[in-house]
mmCIF file of C-alpha atoms and ligand atoms in Angstrom:
data_model
loop_
_atom_site.group_PDB
_atom_site.id
_atom_site.type_symbol
_atom_site.label_atom_id
_atom_site.label_comp_id
_atom_site.label_asym_id
_atom_site.label_seq_id
_atom_site.Cartn_x
_atom_site.Cartn_y
_atom_site.Cartn_z
ATOM 1 C CA MET C 124 -24.832 -0.570 -1.349
ATOM 2 C CA SER C 125 -21.577 1.311 -1.552
ATOM 3 C CA GLN C 126 -19.087 0.222 -4.199
ATOM 4 C CA VAL C 127 -15.319 0.157 -4.549
ATOM 5 C CA ALA C 128 -13.425 0.650 -7.818
ATOM 6 C CA THR C 129 -11.351 -2.345 -8.919
ATOM 7 C CA VAL C 130 -9.320 -2.969 -12.074
ATOM 8 C CA ARG C 131 -12.268 -4.818 -13.635
ATOM 9 C CA GLY C 132 -14.872 -2.277 -12.503
ATOM 10 C CA PRO C 133 -16.879 -1.436 -9.391
ATOM 11 C CA VAL C 134 -17.526 -4.156 -6.798
ATOM 12 C CA GLY C 135 -20.059 -4.012 -3.968
ATOM 13 C CA ILE C 136 -18.317 -3.375 -0.671
ATOM 14 C CA ASP C 137 -19.832 -6.553 0.761
ATOM 15 C CA GLY C 138 -18.290 -8.564 -2.064
ATOM 16 C CA LEU C 139 -14.681 -7.776 -1.158
ATOM 17 C CA GLY C 140 -14.276 -10.757 1.163
ATOM 18 C CA PRO C 141 -10.898 -11.605 2.694
ATOM 19 C CA THR C 142 -8.598 -8.767 1.660
ATOM 20 C CA TYR C 143 -4.859 -8.162 1.746
ATOM 21 C CA MET C 144 -4.413 -4.403 2.004
ATOM 22 C CA HIS C 145 -0.872 -4.101 0.629
ATOM 23 C CA GLU C 146 0.429 -6.354 -2.145
ATOM 24 C CA HIS C 147 2.275 -5.211 -5.228
ATOM 25 C CA ILE C 148 2.228 -7.005 -8.566
ATOM 26 C CA PHE C 149 5.145 -5.290 -10.322
ATOM 27 C CA THR C 150 7.431 -2.888 -8.446
ATOM 28 C CA LEU C 151 9.899 -1.323 -10.790
ATOM 29 C CA THR C 152 12.023 1.622 -11.788
ATOM 30 C CA ALA C 153 10.259 2.631 -14.990
ATOM 31 C CA ASP C 154 12.973 4.582 -16.805
ATOM 32 C CA VAL C 155 15.683 2.037 -15.990
ATOM 33 C CA GLN C 156 13.398 -0.722 -17.277
ATOM 34 C CA GLN C 157 12.650 1.205 -20.482
ATOM 35 C CA ASN C 158 16.337 1.432 -21.288
ATOM 36 C CA TYR C 159 17.638 -1.861 -19.888
ATOM 37 C CA PRO C 160 14.807 -4.367 -20.442
ATOM 38 C CA GLN C 161 17.035 -7.470 -20.388
ATOM 39 C CA GLU C 162 16.215 -8.542 -16.830
ATOM 40 C CA TRP C 163 12.478 -8.046 -17.334
ATOM 41 C CA GLY C 164 12.577 -10.200 -20.453
ATOM 42 C CA SER C 165 9.287 -11.380 -21.938
ATOM 43 C CA GLU C 166 6.184 -9.314 -21.230
ATOM 44 C CA GLU C 167 4.011 -12.367 -21.902
ATOM 45 C CA ALA C 168 5.978 -14.467 -19.437
ATOM 46 C CA ARG C 169 5.835 -11.785 -16.716
ATOM 47 C CA VAL C 170 2.064 -11.357 -17.082
ATOM 48 C CA ALA C 171 1.547 -15.132 -17.065
ATOM 49 C CA ASP C 172 3.789 -15.489 -13.994
ATOM 50 C CA ALA C 173 1.808 -12.830 -12.118
ATOM 51 C CA ALA C 174 -1.526 -14.371 -13.089
ATOM 52 C CA GLY C 175 -0.347 -17.777 -11.857
ATOM 53 C CA LYS C 176 0.854 -16.429 -8.508
ATOM 54 C CA LEU C 177 -2.366 -14.466 -7.974
ATOM 55 C CA ARG C 178 -4.508 -17.482 -8.922
ATOM 56 C CA ALA C 179 -2.754 -19.440 -6.193
ATOM 57 C CA LEU C 180 -3.521 -16.634 -3.731
ATOM 58 C CA ALA C 181 -7.197 -16.624 -4.698
ATOM 59 C CA ALA C 182 -7.254 -20.414 -4.326
ATOM 60 C CA GLN C 183 -6.048 -19.898 -0.750
ATOM 61 C CA GLY C 184 -9.239 -17.904 -0.068
ATOM 62 C CA ILE C 185 -8.163 -14.306 -0.582
ATOM 63 C CA ALA C 186 -10.761 -12.464 -2.674
ATOM 64 C CA THR C 187 -9.256 -8.958 -2.928
ATOM 65 C CA ILE C 188 -5.859 -7.274 -2.912
ATOM 66 C CA VAL C 189 -4.972 -3.603 -2.748
ATOM 67 C CA ASP C 190 -1.986 -2.830 -4.993
ATOM 68 C CA PRO C 191 -0.630 0.542 -3.782
ATOM 69 C CA THR C 192 1.888 0.849 -6.626
ATOM 70 C CA VAL C 193 1.892 4.526 -7.603
ATOM 71 C CA VAL C 194 4.212 6.960 -9.397
ATOM 72 C CA GLY C 195 7.675 6.296 -8.014
ATOM 73 C CA LEU C 196 7.021 2.541 -7.939
ATOM 74 C CA GLY C 197 6.423 1.991 -11.657
ATOM 75 C CA ARG C 198 2.607 1.939 -11.839
ATOM 76 C CA TYR C 199 1.454 0.845 -15.322
ATOM 77 C CA ILE C 200 -2.244 0.030 -15.376
ATOM 78 C CA PRO C 201 -2.577 -1.567 -18.873
ATOM 79 C CA ARG C 202 -0.291 -4.381 -17.687
ATOM 80 C CA ILE C 203 -2.308 -4.780 -14.476
ATOM 81 C CA GLN C 204 -5.478 -4.995 -16.588
ATOM 82 C CA ARG C 205 -3.966 -7.889 -18.567
ATOM 83 C CA VAL C 206 -3.174 -9.709 -15.329
ATOM 84 C CA ALA C 207 -6.615 -9.003 -13.865
ATOM 85 C CA GLU C 208 -8.362 -10.393 -16.954
ATOM 86 C CA GLN C 209 -6.595 -13.699 -16.336
ATOM 87 C CA VAL C 210 -7.579 -13.855 -12.639
ATOM 88 C CA PRO C 211 -11.243 -12.836 -12.547
ATOM 89 C CA GLU C 212 -11.669 -14.583 -9.183
ATOM 90 C CA LEU C 213 -9.521 -11.898 -7.501
ATOM 91 C CA ASN C 214 -10.457 -8.223 -7.093
ATOM 92 C CA ILE C 215 -7.486 -5.901 -7.598
ATOM 93 C CA ILE C 216 -7.815 -2.386 -6.173
ATOM 94 C CA VAL C 217 -5.299 0.228 -7.320
ATOM 95 C CA ALA C 218 -4.164 3.542 -5.895
ATOM 96 C CA THR C 219 -2.985 6.985 -6.890
ATOM 97 C CA GLY C 220 -0.415 9.183 -5.238
ATOM 98 C CA LEU C 221 3.324 9.530 -5.194
ATOM 99 C CA TYR C 222 6.043 7.515 -3.501
ATOM 100 C CA THR C 223 9.138 9.329 -2.316
ATOM 101 C CA TYR C 224 11.187 9.368 0.885
ATOM 102 C CA ASP C 225 12.842 12.705 0.112
ATOM 103 C CA SER C 226 12.281 15.083 -2.820
ATOM 104 C CA VAL C 227 9.499 15.273 -5.402
ATOM 105 C CA PRO C 228 10.290 13.888 -8.881
ATOM 106 C CA PHE C 229 11.858 16.452 -11.239
ATOM 107 C CA PHE C 230 8.551 16.658 -13.133
ATOM 108 C CA PHE C 231 7.116 18.576 -10.165
ATOM 109 C CA ARG C 232 10.229 20.463 -9.161
ATOM 110 C CA HIS C 233 9.356 23.779 -10.829
ATOM 111 C CA ARG C 234 5.581 23.533 -10.840
ATOM 112 C CA GLY C 235 2.850 24.340 -8.365
ATOM 113 C CA PRO C 236 3.949 25.520 -4.905
ATOM 114 C CA ALA C 237 7.584 25.568 -6.102
ATOM 115 C CA LEU C 238 6.621 28.762 -7.969
ATOM 116 C CA ASN C 239 4.956 30.496 -5.001
ATOM 117 C CA GLU C 240 7.922 32.686 -4.183
ATOM 118 C CA ALA C 241 8.670 33.702 -7.777
ATOM 119 C CA LEU C 242 5.037 34.539 -8.538
ATOM 120 C CA GLY C 243 4.165 35.953 -5.121
ATOM 121 C CA THR C 244 0.999 33.897 -4.846
ATOM 122 C CA GLU C 245 -0.169 30.440 -3.769
ATOM 123 C CA VAL C 246 0.085 28.239 -6.861
ATOM 124 C CA PRO C 247 -2.038 25.066 -6.637
ATOM 125 C CA ASP C 248 -0.101 21.807 -6.758
ATOM 126 C CA PRO C 249 -0.760 19.987 -10.064
ATOM 127 C CA MET C 250 -0.484 16.713 -8.143
ATOM 128 C CA VAL C 251 -3.893 17.328 -6.593
ATOM 129 C CA ASP C 252 -5.762 17.428 -9.922
ATOM 130 C CA MET C 253 -3.772 14.420 -11.138
ATOM 131 C CA PHE C 254 -4.712 12.348 -8.077
ATOM 132 C CA VAL C 255 -8.351 13.466 -8.205
ATOM 133 C CA ALA C 256 -8.651 12.608 -11.913
ATOM 134 C CA ASP C 257 -7.262 9.097 -11.247
ATOM 135 C CA ILE C 258 -10.014 8.557 -8.664
ATOM 136 C CA VAL C 259 -12.925 10.269 -10.404
ATOM 137 C CA GLU C 260 -12.256 9.757 -14.134
ATOM 138 C CA GLY C 261 -9.777 6.891 -14.254
ATOM 139 C CA ILE C 262 -6.078 6.437 -14.864
ATOM 140 C CA ALA C 263 -4.441 7.430 -18.168
ATOM 141 C CA GLY C 264 -7.405 6.581 -20.378
ATOM 142 C CA THR C 265 -7.712 2.986 -19.120
ATOM 143 C CA GLY C 266 -11.048 3.571 -17.412
ATOM 144 C CA VAL C 267 -9.561 2.006 -14.265
ATOM 145 C CA LYS C 268 -10.214 4.167 -11.214
ATOM 146 C CA ALA C 269 -7.993 4.428 -8.161
ATOM 147 C CA ALA C 270 -9.755 3.760 -4.855
ATOM 148 C CA MET C 271 -7.051 4.963 -2.477
ATOM 149 C CA LEU C 272 -4.438 7.681 -2.087
ATOM 150 C CA LYS C 273 -0.847 6.755 -1.289
ATOM 151 C CA CYS C 274 2.167 8.644 -0.008
ATOM 152 C CA ALA C 275 5.276 7.795 1.984
ATOM 153 C CA ILE C 276 7.490 8.897 4.840
ATOM 154 C CA ASP C 277 10.560 6.921 5.825
ATOM 155 C CA GLU C 278 13.449 7.108 8.270
ATOM 156 C CA GLY C 279 14.474 10.520 6.867
ATOM 157 C CA GLY C 280 11.272 12.019 8.247
ATOM 158 C CA MET C 281 9.232 14.960 7.017
ATOM 159 C CA THR C 282 11.426 16.372 4.242
ATOM 160 C CA PRO C 283 10.008 19.270 2.176
ATOM 161 C CA GLY C 284 9.216 16.855 -0.680
ATOM 162 C CA VAL C 285 7.464 14.344 1.578
ATOM 163 C CA GLU C 286 5.440 17.148 3.145
ATOM 164 C CA ARG C 287 4.431 18.557 -0.252
ATOM 165 C CA VAL C 288 3.118 15.173 -1.385
ATOM 166 C CA MET C 289 1.295 14.660 1.910
ATOM 167 C CA ARG C 290 -0.443 18.033 1.571
ATOM 168 C CA ALA C 291 -1.491 17.168 -1.990
ATOM 169 C CA VAL C 292 -2.842 13.823 -0.785
ATOM 170 C CA ALA C 293 -4.837 15.585 1.947
ATOM 171 C CA ALA C 294 -6.328 17.981 -0.622
ATOM 172 C CA ALA C 295 -7.248 15.114 -2.966
ATOM 173 C CA HIS C 296 -8.797 13.235 -0.040
ATOM 174 C CA HIS C 297 -11.062 16.173 0.765
ATOM 175 C CA ARG C 298 -12.221 16.365 -2.869
ATOM 176 C CA THR C 299 -12.843 12.631 -3.320
ATOM 177 C CA GLY C 300 -13.312 10.998 0.077
ATOM 178 C CA ALA C 301 -10.791 8.312 -0.897
ATOM 179 C CA PRO C 302 -8.939 6.736 2.051
ATOM 180 C CA VAL C 303 -5.199 7.231 2.460
ATOM 181 C CA ILE C 304 -2.407 4.677 2.794
ATOM 182 C CA VAL C 305 0.952 5.962 4.019
ATOM 183 C CA HIS C 306 4.211 4.032 3.848
ATOM 184 C CA THR C 307 5.733 4.649 7.290
ATOM 185 C CA HIS C 308 8.856 3.769 9.262
ATOM 186 C CA PRO C 309 7.529 2.934 12.730
ATOM 187 C CA GLY C 310 11.047 2.595 14.188
ATOM 188 C CA ALA C 311 11.455 6.335 13.536
ATOM 189 C CA ARG C 312 7.915 6.963 14.862
ATOM 190 C CA THR C 313 6.874 8.573 11.604
ATOM 191 C CA GLY C 314 3.206 7.854 12.376
ATOM 192 C CA LEU C 315 3.344 10.883 14.675
ATOM 193 C CA GLU C 316 4.584 13.020 11.773
ATOM 194 C CA VAL C 317 1.744 11.700 9.610
ATOM 195 C CA LYS C 318 -0.667 12.746 12.332
ATOM 196 C CA ARG C 319 0.834 16.250 12.481
ATOM 197 C CA VAL C 320 0.808 16.994 8.731
ATOM 198 C CA LEU C 321 -1.945 14.846 7.245
ATOM 199 C CA CYS C 322 -4.422 14.917 10.139
ATOM 200 C CA ASP C 323 -3.850 17.889 12.480
ATOM 201 C CA ALA C 324 -2.834 20.348 9.711
ATOM 202 C CA GLY C 325 -4.416 18.606 6.700
ATOM 203 C CA GLY C 326 -7.761 17.769 8.291
ATOM 204 C CA VAL C 327 -7.803 14.065 7.362
ATOM 205 C CA GLU C 328 -9.438 11.941 10.066
ATOM 206 C CA PRO C 329 -7.069 9.258 11.406
ATOM 207 C CA ARG C 330 -9.752 6.600 10.831
ATOM 208 C CA ARG C 331 -9.344 7.237 7.074
ATOM 209 C CA VAL C 332 -5.581 6.637 7.244
ATOM 210 C CA LEU C 333 -3.752 3.298 7.064
ATOM 211 C CA LEU C 334 -0.235 3.435 8.505
ATOM 212 C CA ALA C 335 1.498 0.873 6.322
ATOM 213 C CA HIS C 336 4.391 -1.169 7.715
ATOM 214 C CA SER C 337 3.377 -0.633 11.335
ATOM 215 C CA GLY C 338 4.283 -4.292 11.832
ATOM 216 C CA ASP C 339 7.953 -3.472 11.222
ATOM 217 C CA THR C 340 8.225 -2.534 14.903
ATOM 218 C CA THR C 341 7.756 -4.681 18.010
ATOM 219 C CA ASP C 342 6.925 -1.600 20.112
ATOM 220 C CA CYS C 343 3.341 -2.468 21.020
ATOM 221 C CA ASP C 344 2.924 0.617 23.232
ATOM 222 C CA HIS C 345 3.673 2.866 20.241
ATOM 223 C CA LEU C 346 1.310 0.860 18.020
ATOM 224 C CA ALA C 347 -1.437 0.981 20.657
ATOM 225 C CA ALA C 348 -1.089 4.767 20.887
ATOM 226 C CA LEU C 349 -1.493 5.099 17.103
ATOM 227 C CA ALA C 350 -4.509 2.781 17.135
ATOM 228 C CA ASP C 351 -6.005 4.753 20.046
ATOM 229 C CA ALA C 352 -5.583 7.908 17.925
ATOM 230 C CA GLY C 353 -7.825 6.213 15.336
ATOM 231 C CA PHE C 354 -5.343 4.977 12.742
ATOM 232 C CA THR C 355 -5.516 1.586 11.054
ATOM 233 C CA LEU C 356 -2.243 -0.307 11.408
ATOM 234 C CA GLY C 357 -0.780 -2.235 8.484
ATOM 235 C CA MET C 358 0.698 -5.521 9.736
ATOM 236 C CA ASP C 359 1.579 -5.838 6.117
ATOM 237 C CA ARG C 360 5.102 -7.097 5.579
ATOM 238 C CA PHE C 361 4.836 -10.700 6.696
ATOM 239 C CA GLY C 362 7.640 -12.665 5.087
ATOM 240 C CA LEU C 363 9.965 -9.676 4.695
ATOM 241 C CA ASN C 364 12.257 -10.812 7.455
ATOM 242 C CA VAL C 365 15.119 -8.385 6.987
ATOM 243 C CA GLU C 366 16.125 -6.597 10.220
ATOM 244 C CA THR C 367 13.441 -8.664 11.969
ATOM 245 C CA THR C 368 12.239 -12.257 12.193
ATOM 246 C CA PHE C 369 9.128 -14.259 11.446
ATOM 247 C CA GLU C 370 8.560 -14.692 15.183
ATOM 248 C CA ALA C 371 9.031 -10.987 15.989
ATOM 249 C CA ARG C 372 6.415 -9.974 13.423
ATOM 250 C CA ALA C 373 3.952 -12.697 14.347
ATOM 251 C CA ASP C 374 4.378 -12.270 18.117
ATOM 252 C CA THR C 375 3.686 -8.519 17.764
ATOM 253 C CA LEU C 376 0.426 -9.363 15.991
ATOM 254 C CA VAL C 377 -0.483 -11.858 18.727
ATOM 255 C CA GLU C 378 0.261 -9.322 21.469
ATOM 256 C CA MET C 379 -1.751 -6.586 19.761
ATOM 257 C CA CYS C 380 -4.714 -8.970 19.454
ATOM 258 C CA ARG C 381 -4.304 -9.901 23.141
ATOM 259 C CA ARG C 382 -4.482 -6.189 23.992
ATOM 260 C CA GLY C 383 -7.747 -5.922 22.067
ATOM 261 C CA TYR C 384 -6.581 -4.213 18.874
ATOM 262 C CA ALA C 385 -7.777 -6.706 16.242
ATOM 263 C CA GLY C 386 -10.263 -4.041 15.143
ATOM 264 C CA SER C 387 -7.402 -1.695 14.235
ATOM 265 C CA MET C 388 -5.165 -3.954 12.145
ATOM 266 C CA VAL C 389 -5.074 -5.241 8.571
ATOM 267 C CA LEU C 390 -2.829 -7.989 7.196
ATOM 268 C CA SER C 391 -0.636 -8.294 4.118
ATOM 269 C CA GLN C 392 2.824 -9.179 2.853
ATOM 270 C CA ASP C 393 3.990 -6.260 0.639
ATOM 271 C CA ALA C 394 5.163 -8.934 -1.803
ATOM 272 C CA SER C 395 5.582 -8.539 -5.578
ATOM 273 C CA CYS C 396 5.682 -10.924 -8.539
ATOM 274 C CA TYR C 397 8.600 -8.908 -9.835
ATOM 275 C CA LEU C 398 10.557 -6.270 -7.924
ATOM 276 C CA ASP C 399 13.637 -4.665 -9.461
ATOM 277 C CA TRP C 400 14.946 -3.150 -6.213
ATOM 278 C CA ILE C 401 16.840 -6.268 -5.176
ATOM 279 C CA ASP C 402 19.503 -8.324 -6.927
ATOM 280 C CA PRO C 403 17.730 -11.432 -8.255
ATOM 281 C CA ALA C 404 20.535 -13.518 -6.729
ATOM 282 C CA VAL C 405 19.540 -12.282 -3.253
ATOM 283 C CA LEU C 406 15.802 -12.986 -3.542
ATOM 284 C CA PRO C 407 16.165 -16.758 -2.955
ATOM 285 C CA PHE C 408 17.401 -15.892 0.560
ATOM 286 C CA MET C 409 14.054 -14.194 1.229
ATOM 287 C CA ALA C 410 12.131 -17.424 0.752
ATOM 288 C CA GLN C 411 9.135 -16.563 2.953
ATOM 289 C CA TRP C 412 8.355 -13.316 1.095
ATOM 290 C CA HIS C 413 5.522 -14.331 -1.232
ATOM 291 C CA TYR C 414 1.737 -14.133 -1.492
ATOM 292 C CA LEU C 415 1.010 -17.435 0.273
ATOM 293 C CA HIS C 416 3.085 -16.871 3.431
ATOM 294 C CA ILE C 417 0.310 -15.541 5.710
ATOM 295 C CA GLY C 418 -2.068 -18.368 4.840
ATOM 296 C CA ASP C 419 0.573 -21.077 5.003
ATOM 297 C CA GLU C 420 2.647 -19.979 7.988
ATOM 298 C CA VAL C 421 1.384 -16.897 9.862
ATOM 299 C CA LEU C 422 -2.249 -17.871 10.461
ATOM 300 C CA PRO C 423 -1.399 -21.334 11.886
ATOM 301 C CA TYR C 424 1.237 -19.741 14.160
ATOM 302 C CA ILE C 425 -1.051 -17.038 15.563
ATOM 303 C CA ARG C 426 -3.985 -19.470 15.983
ATOM 304 C CA ASP C 427 -1.706 -21.669 18.103
ATOM 305 C CA ARG C 428 -1.023 -18.632 20.281
ATOM 306 C CA GLY C 429 -4.612 -17.674 20.974
ATOM 307 C CA VAL C 430 -5.700 -15.432 18.102
ATOM 308 C CA THR C 431 -9.270 -16.467 17.297
ATOM 309 C CA ASP C 432 -10.890 -17.068 13.915
ATOM 310 C CA GLY C 433 -13.186 -14.156 14.757
ATOM 311 C CA GLU C 434 -10.214 -11.836 15.196
ATOM 312 C CA ILE C 435 -8.693 -13.081 11.949
ATOM 313 C CA ALA C 436 -11.981 -12.390 10.128
ATOM 314 C CA THR C 437 -12.029 -8.911 11.656
ATOM 315 C CA MET C 438 -8.532 -8.183 10.303
ATOM 316 C CA LEU C 439 -9.083 -9.769 6.886
ATOM 317 C CA ILE C 440 -12.709 -8.862 6.133
ATOM 318 C CA GLU C 441 -14.335 -6.313 8.440
ATOM 319 C CA ASN C 442 -11.468 -3.827 8.788
ATOM 320 C CA PRO C 443 -10.678 -3.610 5.031
ATOM 321 C CA ARG C 444 -14.394 -3.289 4.275
ATOM 322 C CA ARG C 445 -14.819 -0.461 6.779
ATOM 323 C CA PHE C 446 -11.632 1.248 5.588
ATOM 324 C CA LEU C 447 -12.508 1.107 1.889
ATOM 325 C CA GLU C 448 -16.129 2.143 2.305
ATOM 326 C CA THR C 449 -16.291 5.675 0.926
ATOM 327 C CA ALA C 450 -19.651 7.177 0.096
ATOM 328 C CA ASP C 451 -18.339 9.600 -2.489
ATOM 329 C CA SER C 452 -15.215 7.968 -3.911
ATOM 330 C CA GLY C 453 -14.932 7.137 -7.594
ATOM 331 C CA GLY C 454 -16.103 3.571 -7.082
ATOM 332 C CA GLY C 455 -19.803 3.894 -7.581
HETATM 333 ZN ZN1 ZN B 786 4.583 -1.537 -0.567
#
């Protein structure tokens, strides 16, 4: 049986169970945190808080989460290992890649393809070997292997930096077979740009690509076109009701199921136990944005509107299983 790498080691693909494909644990700005640790406070308390919140999620019946926190979002695997040890009933899958909406981090600015012109030759991007090593060998000596590749494109579209990362992700995908999750901005139709660079030019099959945040739009015709092209759609920000509403998100999911696309969607909340991007005084106004929102509020709402338990199982169990099944990834 094929296996998937998790924080606590490989798990049989059939053991994943109900899976949320996009939840963070800690989302933070690493160098700000290193210099201004006051808001973070006690490491022990943060780890205990995360373990408690994830235990409650597991108690709700979720067996696996994918945490696509990569460089740019403050990935720090030793801390995730401490959390995972305290919640053995939940599988935590981690990712490699790079998160930017515009330019590459300064670390990469004068390396790899940035030197092509000066050296008059194609210089390989060091990102590719870094991503591959995270999948094949493990991350930073922890022994924890990444099972997915992650990159991002937002409203600003295909900037040179975004395109460079996407090309590196495509190259790492071809060397490892790991599936790809892309942060997208569906209102700006960035899924089409992903198709152009990652798939048409980069040779990644759309069925190996999850277009995260597809549920941010209510344009079901656009979503259907992306699903018809083979992509998996992340209906993965339930509870983040900024610039949209609970009903708009949930009704889009209901309509896409009615049109027969349950086989193309995965569910999640994109929540975090701690996220330093938002003033802590504002977070109480985002009261539905937490790990338990889908189970408590979304599933009852969509069941009332005709989404079947079979369709829910397809979105929570079968689609993640199919997406994460990779014969030659670092999991087994
Ligand atoms: Zn996210």
